[in-house]
mmCIF file of C-alpha atoms (C1' of nucleotides) in Angstrom:
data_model
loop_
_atom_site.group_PDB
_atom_site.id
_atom_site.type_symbol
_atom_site.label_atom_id
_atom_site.label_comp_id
_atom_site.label_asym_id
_atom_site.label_seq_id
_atom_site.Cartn_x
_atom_site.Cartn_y
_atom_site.Cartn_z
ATOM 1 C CA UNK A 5 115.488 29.188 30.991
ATOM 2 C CA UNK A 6 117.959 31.687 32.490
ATOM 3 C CA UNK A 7 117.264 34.963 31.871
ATOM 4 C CA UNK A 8 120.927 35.393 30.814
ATOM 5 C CA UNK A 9 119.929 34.413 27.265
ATOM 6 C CA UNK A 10 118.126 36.481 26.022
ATOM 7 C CA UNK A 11 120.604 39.667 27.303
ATOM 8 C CA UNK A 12 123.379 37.648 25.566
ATOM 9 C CA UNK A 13 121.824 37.057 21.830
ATOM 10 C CA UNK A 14 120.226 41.439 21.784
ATOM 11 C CA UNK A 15 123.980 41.769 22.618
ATOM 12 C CA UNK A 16 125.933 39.646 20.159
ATOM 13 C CA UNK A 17 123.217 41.248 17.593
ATOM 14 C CA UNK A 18 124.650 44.693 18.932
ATOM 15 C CA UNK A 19 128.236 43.532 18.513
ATOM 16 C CA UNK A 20 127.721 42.361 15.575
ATOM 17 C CA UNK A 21 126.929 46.003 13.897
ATOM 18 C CA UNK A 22 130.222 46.887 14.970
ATOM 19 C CA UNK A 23 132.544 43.801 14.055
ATOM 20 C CA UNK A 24 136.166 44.203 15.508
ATOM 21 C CA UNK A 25 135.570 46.879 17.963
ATOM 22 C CA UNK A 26 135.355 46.746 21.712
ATOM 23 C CA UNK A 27 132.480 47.141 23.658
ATOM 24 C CA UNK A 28 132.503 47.083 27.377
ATOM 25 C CA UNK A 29 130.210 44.993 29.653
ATOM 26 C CA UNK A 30 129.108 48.320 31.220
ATOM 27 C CA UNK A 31 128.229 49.896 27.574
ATOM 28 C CA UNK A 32 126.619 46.926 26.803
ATOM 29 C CA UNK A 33 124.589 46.951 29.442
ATOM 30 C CA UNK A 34 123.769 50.574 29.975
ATOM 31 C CA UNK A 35 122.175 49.921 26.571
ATOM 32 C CA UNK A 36 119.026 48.024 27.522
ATOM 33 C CA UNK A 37 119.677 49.115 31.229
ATOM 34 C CA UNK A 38 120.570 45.759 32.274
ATOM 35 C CA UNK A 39 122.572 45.236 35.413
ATOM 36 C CA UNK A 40 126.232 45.635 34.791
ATOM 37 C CA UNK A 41 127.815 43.304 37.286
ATOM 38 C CA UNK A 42 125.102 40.508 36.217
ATOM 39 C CA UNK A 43 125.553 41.357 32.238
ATOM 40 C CA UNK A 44 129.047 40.633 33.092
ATOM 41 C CA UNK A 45 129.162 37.407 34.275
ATOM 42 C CA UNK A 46 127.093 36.226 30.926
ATOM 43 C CA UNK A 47 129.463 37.654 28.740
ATOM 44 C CA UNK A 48 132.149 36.084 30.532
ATOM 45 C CA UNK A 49 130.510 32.588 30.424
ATOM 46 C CA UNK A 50 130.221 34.163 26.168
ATOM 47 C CA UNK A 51 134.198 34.508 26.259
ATOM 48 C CA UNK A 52 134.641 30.870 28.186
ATOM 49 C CA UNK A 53 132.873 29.086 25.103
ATOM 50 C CA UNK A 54 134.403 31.099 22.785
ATOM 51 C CA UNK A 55 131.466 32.798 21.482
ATOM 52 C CA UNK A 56 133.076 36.604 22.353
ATOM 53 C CA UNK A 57 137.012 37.504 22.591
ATOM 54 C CA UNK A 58 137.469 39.695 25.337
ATOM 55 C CA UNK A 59 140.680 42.157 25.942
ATOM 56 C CA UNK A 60 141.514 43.674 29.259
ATOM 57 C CA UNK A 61 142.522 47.596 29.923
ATOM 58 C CA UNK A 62 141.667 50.632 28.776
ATOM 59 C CA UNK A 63 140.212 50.301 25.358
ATOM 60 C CA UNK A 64 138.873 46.881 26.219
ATOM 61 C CA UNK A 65 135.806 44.813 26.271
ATOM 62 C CA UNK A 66 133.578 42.293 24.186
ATOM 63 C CA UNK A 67 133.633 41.573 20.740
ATOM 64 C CA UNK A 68 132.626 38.439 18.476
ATOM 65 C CA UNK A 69 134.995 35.718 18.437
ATOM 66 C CA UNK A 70 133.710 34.507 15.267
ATOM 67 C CA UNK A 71 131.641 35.273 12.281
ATOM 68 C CA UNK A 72 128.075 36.388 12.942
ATOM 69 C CA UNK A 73 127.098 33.803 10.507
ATOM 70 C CA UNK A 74 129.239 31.193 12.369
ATOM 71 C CA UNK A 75 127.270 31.999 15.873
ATOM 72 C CA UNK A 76 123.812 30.120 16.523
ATOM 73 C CA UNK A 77 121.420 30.887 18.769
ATOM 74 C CA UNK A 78 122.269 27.062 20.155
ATOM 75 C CA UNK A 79 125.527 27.974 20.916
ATOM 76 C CA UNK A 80 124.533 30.993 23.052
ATOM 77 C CA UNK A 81 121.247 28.530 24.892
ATOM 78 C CA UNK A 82 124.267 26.345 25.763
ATOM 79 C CA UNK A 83 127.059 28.744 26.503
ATOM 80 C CA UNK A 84 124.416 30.272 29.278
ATOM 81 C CA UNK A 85 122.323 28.080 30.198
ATOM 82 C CA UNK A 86 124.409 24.646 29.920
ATOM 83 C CA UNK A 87 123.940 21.705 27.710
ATOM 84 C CA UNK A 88 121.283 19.923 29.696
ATOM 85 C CA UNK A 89 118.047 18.847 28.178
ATOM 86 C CA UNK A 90 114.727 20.327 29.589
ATOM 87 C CA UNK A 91 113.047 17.084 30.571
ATOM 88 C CA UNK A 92 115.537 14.987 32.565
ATOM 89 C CA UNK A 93 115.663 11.332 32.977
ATOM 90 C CA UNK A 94 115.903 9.660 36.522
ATOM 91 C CA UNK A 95 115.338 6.457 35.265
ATOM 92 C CA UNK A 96 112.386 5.559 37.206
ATOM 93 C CA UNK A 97 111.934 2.384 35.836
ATOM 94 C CA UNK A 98 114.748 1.493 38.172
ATOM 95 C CA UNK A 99 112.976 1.492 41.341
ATOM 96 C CA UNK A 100 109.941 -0.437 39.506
ATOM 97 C CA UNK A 101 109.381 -4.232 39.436
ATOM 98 C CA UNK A 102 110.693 -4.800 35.913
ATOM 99 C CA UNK A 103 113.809 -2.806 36.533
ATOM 100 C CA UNK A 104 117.413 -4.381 34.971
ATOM 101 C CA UNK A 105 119.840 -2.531 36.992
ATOM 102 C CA UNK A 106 122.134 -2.882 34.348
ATOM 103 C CA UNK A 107 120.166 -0.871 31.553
ATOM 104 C CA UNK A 108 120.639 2.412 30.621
ATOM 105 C CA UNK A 109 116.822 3.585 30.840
ATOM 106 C CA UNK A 110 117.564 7.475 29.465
ATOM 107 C CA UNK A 111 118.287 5.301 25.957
ATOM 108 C CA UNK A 112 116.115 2.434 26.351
ATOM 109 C CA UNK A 113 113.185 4.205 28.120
ATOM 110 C CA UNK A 114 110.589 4.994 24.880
ATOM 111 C CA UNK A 115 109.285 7.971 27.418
ATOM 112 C CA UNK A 116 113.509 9.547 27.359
ATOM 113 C CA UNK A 117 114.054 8.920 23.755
ATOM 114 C CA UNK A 118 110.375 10.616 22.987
ATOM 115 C CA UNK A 119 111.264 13.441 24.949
ATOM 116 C CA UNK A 120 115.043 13.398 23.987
ATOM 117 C CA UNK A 121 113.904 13.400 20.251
ATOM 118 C CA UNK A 122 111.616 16.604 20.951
ATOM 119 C CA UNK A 123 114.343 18.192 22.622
ATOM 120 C CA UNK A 124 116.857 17.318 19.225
ATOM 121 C CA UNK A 125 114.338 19.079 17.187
ATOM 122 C CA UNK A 126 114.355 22.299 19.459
ATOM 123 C CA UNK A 127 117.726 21.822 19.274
ATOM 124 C CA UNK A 128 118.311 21.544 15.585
ATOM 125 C CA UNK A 129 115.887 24.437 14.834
ATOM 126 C CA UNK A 130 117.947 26.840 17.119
ATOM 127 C CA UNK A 131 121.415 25.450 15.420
ATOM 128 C CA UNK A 132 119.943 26.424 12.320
ATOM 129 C CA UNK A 133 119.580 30.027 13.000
ATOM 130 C CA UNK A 134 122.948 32.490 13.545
ATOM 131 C CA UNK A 135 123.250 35.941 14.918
ATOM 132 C CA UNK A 136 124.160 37.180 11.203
ATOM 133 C CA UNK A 137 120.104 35.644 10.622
ATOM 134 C CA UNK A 138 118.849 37.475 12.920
ATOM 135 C CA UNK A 139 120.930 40.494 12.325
ATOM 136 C CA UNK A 140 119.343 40.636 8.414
ATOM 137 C CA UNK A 141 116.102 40.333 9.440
ATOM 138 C CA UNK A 142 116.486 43.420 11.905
ATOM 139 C CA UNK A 143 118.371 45.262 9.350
ATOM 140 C CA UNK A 144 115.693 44.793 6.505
ATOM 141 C CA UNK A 145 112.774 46.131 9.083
ATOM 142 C CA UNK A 146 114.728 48.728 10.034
ATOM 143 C CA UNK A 147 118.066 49.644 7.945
ATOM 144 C CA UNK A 148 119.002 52.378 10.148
ATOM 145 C CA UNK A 149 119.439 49.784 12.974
ATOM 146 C CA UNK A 150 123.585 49.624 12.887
ATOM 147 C CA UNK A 151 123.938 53.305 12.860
ATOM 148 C CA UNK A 152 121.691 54.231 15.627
ATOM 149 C CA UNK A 153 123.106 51.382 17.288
ATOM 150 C CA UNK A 154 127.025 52.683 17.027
ATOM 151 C CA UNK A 155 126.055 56.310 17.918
ATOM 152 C CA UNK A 156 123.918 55.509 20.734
ATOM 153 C CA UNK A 157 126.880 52.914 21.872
ATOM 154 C CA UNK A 158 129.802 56.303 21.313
ATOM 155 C CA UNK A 159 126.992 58.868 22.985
ATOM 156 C CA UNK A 160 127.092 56.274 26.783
ATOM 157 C CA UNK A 161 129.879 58.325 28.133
ATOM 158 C CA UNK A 162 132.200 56.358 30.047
ATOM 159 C CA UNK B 22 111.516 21.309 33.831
ATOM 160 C CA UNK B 23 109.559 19.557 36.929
ATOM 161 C CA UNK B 24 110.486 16.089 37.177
ATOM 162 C CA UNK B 25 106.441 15.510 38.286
ATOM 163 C CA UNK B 26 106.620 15.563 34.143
ATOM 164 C CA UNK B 27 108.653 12.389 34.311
ATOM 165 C CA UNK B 28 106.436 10.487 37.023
ATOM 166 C CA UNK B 29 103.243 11.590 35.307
ATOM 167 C CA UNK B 30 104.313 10.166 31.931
ATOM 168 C CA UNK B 31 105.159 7.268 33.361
ATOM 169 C CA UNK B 32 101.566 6.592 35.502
ATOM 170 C CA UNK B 33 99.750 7.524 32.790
ATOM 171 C CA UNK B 34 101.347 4.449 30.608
ATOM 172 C CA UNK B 35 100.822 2.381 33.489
ATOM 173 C CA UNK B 36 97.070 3.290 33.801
ATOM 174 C CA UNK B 37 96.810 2.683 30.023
ATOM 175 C CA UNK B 38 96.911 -0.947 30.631
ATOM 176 C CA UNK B 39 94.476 -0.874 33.502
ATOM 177 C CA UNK B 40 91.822 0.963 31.370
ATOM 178 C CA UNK B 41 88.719 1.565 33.448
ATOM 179 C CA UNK B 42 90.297 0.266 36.679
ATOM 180 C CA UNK B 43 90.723 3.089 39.776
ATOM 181 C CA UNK B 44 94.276 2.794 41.062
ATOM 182 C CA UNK B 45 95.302 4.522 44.060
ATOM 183 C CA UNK B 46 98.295 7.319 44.398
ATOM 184 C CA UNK B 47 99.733 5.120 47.241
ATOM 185 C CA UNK B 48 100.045 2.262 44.949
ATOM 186 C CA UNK B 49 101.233 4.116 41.376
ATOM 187 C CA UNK B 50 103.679 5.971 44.011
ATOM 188 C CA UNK B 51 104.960 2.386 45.080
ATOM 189 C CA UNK B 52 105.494 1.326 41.537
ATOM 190 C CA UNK B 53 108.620 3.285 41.208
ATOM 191 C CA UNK B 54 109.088 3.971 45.149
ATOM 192 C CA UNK B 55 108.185 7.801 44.533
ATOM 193 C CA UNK B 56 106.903 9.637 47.881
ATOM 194 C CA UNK B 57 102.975 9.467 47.870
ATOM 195 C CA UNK B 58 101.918 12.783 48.817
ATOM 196 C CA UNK B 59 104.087 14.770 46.248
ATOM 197 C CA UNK B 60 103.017 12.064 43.099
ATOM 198 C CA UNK B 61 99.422 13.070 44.590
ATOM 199 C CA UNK B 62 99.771 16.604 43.763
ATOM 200 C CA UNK B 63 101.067 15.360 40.342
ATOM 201 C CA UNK B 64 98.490 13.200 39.410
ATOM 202 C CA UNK B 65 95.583 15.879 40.611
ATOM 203 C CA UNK B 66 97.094 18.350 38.452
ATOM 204 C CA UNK B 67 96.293 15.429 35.834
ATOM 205 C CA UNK B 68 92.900 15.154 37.130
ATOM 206 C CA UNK B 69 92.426 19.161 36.653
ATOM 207 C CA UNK B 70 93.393 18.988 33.237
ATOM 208 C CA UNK B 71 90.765 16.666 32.638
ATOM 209 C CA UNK B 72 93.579 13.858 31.731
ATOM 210 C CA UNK B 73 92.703 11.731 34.708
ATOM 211 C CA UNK B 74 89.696 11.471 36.189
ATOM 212 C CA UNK B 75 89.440 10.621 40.046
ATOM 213 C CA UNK B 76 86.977 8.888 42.482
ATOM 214 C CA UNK B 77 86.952 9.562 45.844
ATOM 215 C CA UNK B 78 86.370 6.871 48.686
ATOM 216 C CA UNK B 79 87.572 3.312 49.602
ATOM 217 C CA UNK B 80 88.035 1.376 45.820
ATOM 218 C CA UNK B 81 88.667 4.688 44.382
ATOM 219 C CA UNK B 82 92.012 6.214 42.709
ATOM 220 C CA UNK B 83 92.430 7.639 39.167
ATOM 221 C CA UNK B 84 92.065 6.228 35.546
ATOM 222 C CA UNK B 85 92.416 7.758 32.155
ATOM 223 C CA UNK B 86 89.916 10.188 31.757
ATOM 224 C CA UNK B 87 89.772 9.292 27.998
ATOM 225 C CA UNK B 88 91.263 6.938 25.388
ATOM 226 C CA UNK B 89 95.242 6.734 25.471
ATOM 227 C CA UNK B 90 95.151 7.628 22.091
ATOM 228 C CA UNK B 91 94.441 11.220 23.046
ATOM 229 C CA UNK B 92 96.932 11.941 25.697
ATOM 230 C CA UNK B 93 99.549 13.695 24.287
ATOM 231 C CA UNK B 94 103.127 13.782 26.084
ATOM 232 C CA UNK B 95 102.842 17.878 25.619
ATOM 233 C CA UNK B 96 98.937 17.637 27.496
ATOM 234 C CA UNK B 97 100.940 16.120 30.496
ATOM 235 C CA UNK B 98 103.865 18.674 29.884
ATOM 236 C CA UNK B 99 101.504 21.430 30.109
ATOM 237 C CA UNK B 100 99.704 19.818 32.749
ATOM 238 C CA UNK B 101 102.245 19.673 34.970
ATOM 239 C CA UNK B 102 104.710 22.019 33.711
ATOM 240 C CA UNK B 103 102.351 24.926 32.855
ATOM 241 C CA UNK B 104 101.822 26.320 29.385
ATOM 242 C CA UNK B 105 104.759 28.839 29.563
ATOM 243 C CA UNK B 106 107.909 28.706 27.166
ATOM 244 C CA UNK B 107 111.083 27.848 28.485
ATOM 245 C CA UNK B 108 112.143 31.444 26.861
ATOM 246 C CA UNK B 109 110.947 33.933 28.117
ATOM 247 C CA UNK B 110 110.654 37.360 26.368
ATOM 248 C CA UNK B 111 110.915 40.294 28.972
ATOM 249 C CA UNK B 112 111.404 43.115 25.673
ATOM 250 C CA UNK B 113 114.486 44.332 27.027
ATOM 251 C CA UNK B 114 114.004 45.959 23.904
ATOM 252 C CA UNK B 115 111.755 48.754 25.736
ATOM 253 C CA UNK B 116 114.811 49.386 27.294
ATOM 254 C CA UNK B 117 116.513 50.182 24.637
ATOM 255 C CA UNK B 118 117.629 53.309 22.772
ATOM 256 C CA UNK B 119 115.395 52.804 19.685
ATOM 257 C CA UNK B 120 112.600 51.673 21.788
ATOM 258 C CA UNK B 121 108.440 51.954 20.899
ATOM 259 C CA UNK B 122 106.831 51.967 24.229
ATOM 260 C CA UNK B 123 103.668 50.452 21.965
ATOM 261 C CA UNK B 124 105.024 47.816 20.099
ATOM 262 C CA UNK B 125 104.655 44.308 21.686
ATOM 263 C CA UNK B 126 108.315 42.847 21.227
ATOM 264 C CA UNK B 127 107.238 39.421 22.421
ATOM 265 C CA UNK B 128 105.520 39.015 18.800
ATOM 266 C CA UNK B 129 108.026 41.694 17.052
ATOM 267 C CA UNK B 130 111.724 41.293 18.132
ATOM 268 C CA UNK B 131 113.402 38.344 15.749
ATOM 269 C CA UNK B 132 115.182 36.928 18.457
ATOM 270 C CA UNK B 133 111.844 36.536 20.429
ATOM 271 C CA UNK B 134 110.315 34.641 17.092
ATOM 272 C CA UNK B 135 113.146 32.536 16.682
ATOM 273 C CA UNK B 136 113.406 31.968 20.228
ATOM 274 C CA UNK B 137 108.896 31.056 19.485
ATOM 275 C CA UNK B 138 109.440 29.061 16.767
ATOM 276 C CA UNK B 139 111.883 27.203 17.559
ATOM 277 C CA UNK B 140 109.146 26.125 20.816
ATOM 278 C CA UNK B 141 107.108 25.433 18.317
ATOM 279 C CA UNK B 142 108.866 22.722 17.111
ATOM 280 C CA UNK B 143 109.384 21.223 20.275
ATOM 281 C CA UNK B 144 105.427 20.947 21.463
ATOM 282 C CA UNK B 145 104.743 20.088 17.764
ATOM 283 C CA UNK B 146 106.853 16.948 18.243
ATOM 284 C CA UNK B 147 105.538 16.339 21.819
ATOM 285 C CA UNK B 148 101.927 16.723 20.690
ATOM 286 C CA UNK B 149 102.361 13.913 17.815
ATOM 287 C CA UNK B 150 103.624 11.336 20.951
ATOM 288 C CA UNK B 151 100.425 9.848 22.471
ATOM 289 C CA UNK B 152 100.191 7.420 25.416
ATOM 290 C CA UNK B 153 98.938 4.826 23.346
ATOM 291 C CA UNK B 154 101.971 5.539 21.483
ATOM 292 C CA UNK B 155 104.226 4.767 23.759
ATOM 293 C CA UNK B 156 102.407 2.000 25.473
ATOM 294 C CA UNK B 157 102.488 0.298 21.960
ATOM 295 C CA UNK B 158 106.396 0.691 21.826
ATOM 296 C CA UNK B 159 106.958 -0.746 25.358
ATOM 297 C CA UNK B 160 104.361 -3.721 24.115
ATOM 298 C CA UNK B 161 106.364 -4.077 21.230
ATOM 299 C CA UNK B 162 109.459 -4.730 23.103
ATOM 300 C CA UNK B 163 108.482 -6.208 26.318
ATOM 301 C CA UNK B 164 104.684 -8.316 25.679
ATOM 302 C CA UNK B 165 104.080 -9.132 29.292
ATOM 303 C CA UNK B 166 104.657 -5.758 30.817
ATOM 304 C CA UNK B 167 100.617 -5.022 30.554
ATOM 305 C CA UNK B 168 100.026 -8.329 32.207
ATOM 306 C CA UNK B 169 103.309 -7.572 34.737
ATOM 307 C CA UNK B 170 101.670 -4.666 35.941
ATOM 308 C CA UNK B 171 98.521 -5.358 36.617
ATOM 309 C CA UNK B 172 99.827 -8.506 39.149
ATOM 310 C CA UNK B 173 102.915 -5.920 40.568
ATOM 311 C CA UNK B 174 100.291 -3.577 41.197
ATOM 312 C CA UNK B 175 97.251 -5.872 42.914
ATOM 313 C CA UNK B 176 100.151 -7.331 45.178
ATOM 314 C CA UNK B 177 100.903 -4.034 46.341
ATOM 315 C CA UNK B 178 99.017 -4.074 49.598
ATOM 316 C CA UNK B 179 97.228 -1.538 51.130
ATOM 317 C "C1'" DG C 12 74.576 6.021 60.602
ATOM 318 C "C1'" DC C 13 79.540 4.657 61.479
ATOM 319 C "C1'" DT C 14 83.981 3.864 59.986
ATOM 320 C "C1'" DA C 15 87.760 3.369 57.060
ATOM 321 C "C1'" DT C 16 89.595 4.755 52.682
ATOM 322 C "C1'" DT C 17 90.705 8.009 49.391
ATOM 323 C "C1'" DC C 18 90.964 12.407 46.823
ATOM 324 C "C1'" DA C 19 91.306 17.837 47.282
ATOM 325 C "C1'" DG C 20 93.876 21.322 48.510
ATOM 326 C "C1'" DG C 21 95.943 24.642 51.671
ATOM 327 C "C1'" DA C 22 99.900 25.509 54.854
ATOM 328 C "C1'" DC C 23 104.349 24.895 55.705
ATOM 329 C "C1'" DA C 24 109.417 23.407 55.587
ATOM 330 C "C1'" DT C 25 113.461 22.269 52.958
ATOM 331 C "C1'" DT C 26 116.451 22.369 49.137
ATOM 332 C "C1'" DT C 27 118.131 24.084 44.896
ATOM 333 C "C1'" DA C 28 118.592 27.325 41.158
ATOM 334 C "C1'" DG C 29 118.444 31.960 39.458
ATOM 335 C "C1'" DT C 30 119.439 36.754 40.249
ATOM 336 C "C1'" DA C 31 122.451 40.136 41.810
ATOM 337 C "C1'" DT C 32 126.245 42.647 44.270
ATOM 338 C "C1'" DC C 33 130.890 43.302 45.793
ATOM 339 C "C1'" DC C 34 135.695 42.922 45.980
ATOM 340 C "C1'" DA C 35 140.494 41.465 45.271
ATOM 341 C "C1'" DG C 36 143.599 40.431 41.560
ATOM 342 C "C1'" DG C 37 145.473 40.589 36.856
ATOM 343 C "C1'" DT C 38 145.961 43.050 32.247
ATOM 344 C "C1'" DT C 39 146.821 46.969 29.391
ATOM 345 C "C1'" DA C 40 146.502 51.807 27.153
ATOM 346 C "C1'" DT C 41 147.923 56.288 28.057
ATOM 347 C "C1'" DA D 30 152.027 55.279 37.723
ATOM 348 C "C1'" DT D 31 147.322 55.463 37.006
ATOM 349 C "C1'" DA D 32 142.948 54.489 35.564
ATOM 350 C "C1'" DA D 33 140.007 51.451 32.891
ATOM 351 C "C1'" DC D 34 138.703 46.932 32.196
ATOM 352 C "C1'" DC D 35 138.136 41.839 32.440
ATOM 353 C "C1'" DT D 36 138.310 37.473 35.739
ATOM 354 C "C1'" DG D 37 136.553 34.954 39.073
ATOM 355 C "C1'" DG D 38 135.461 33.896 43.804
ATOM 356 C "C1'" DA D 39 132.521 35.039 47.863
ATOM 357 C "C1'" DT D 40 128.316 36.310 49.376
ATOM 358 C "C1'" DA D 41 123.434 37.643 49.761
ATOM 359 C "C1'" DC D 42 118.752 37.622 48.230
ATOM 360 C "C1'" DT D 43 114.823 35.775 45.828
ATOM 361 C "C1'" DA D 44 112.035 32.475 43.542
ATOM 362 C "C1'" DA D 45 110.965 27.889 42.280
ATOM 363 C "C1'" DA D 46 111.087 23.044 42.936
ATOM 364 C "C1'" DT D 47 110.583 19.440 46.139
ATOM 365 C "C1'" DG D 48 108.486 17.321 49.891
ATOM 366 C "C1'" DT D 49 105.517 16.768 54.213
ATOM 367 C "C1'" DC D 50 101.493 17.372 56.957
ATOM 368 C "C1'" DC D 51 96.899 18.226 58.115
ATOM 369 C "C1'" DT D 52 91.948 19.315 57.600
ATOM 370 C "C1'" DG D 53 87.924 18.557 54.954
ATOM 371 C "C1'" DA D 54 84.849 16.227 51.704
ATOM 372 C "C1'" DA D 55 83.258 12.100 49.196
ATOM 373 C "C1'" DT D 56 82.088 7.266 49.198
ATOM 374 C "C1'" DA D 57 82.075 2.059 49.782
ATOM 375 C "C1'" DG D 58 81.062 -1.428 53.023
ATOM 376 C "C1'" DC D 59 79.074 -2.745 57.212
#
DNA sequence: GCTATTCAGGACATTTAGTATCCAGGTTAT
DNA sequence: ATAACCTGGATACTAAATGTCCTGAATAGC
């Protein structure tokens, strides 16, 4: 799995101590020292599924589109990393000496649909939790997460 | 993930209805017109994991190395796909301005336990699929496929 | 023993995906 | 007007997946 991911969900979770402000890709990244240019081009794919709203100029950057509580950790998996399954069917059973070229093997196959019904479940638990999720569980360990988070984020001079 | 995953899953079935029987990787390769050497390097990665068991020699090949019933889809997954998570946590939370160079994030940071859990779920459902399983399902559906095989694959030959 | 067959595994080549940088162009606050 | 900022294409580099080839070891049949 790309390694975008996991830059893009620690940054919604920072966004999301400061809702309707902001923050610029280079901010962002300066904050876990993550390549700027790179950071960029995830947040961009972010804005593209509508996850962040971005504004140009002076003043600009990232900020959630959305709720906290209306952002999964699906919709970020898929946002960055696209909305392939893992295992991927090539429908063997089409070069073998039962094969119907006519069926549809990813839904017939038991193999795909086994693997396909894994990958739902994966799926399904990752729908099921939202930035605002993980956001609460950060801020009950460690309550003065927002603040430090907004001062460090003013403090990374421009 | 490594579509050796697919063509393993599917020779594994097919050696569940030759149980006891050496079948060569030239001739499982030909089922489905995959090329030899690579479905070789598939199928001793099987044989490493103690799933398959291999003879060497004229008459030899690879079998089950134990009842169907105790293959797993997720022992050939990890097998062939190595034990790793799709996710991978690199802490980028070491990075960060709040950051304990001690802590181990992989088992701290929520996103990282979400991101855990959520694989979890996946092997869990992988690990309940056995070969016997499926081999049952394709019975279930298509009777003569044990019997189909067994002639497709002593026509194949040598 | 000799030979043919087959697995074991290392070396290598090719292709594809992930990682990363740079720049030219458009937007906007001051 | 200028500087800050996002957008997206072009490009380069690296790593992984895919695939081939070859040598060596084991073994069945003669």
């Amino acid at each position: 799995m790309n390694e975008g991911v996991e830059w893009a969900m620690h940054s919604c979770v920072n966004l999301s101590w400061l809702p309707g402000q902001a923050v610029t890709a280079k901010h962002l990244a300066a904050f876990y020292d993550l390549p700027t240019a790179y950071l960029n081009k995830q947040l961009q794919a972010l804005s593209r599924a509508g996850i962040l709203s971005s504004t140009s100029g002076p003043k600009g950057g990232f900020q959630l589109a959305r709720d906290a509580r209306k952002i999964s950790l699906l919709d970020i998996v898929v946002a960055i990393d696209g909305a392939d399954d893992a295992f991927r069917c090539t429908e063997i059973l089409k070069a073998g000496p039962a094969a119907n070229p006519k069926t549809d093997y990813v839904k017939t196959c038991h193999i795909s649909r086994a693997m396909r019904a894994a990958e739902l479940t994966y799926r399904r638990e990752l729908a099921g939790q939202s930035i605002a999720d993980i956001a609460e569980q950060v801020l009950t360990e460690f309550p003065a997460a927002p603040q430090n988070t907004r001062t460090h984020l003013a403090n990374l001079k421009s």
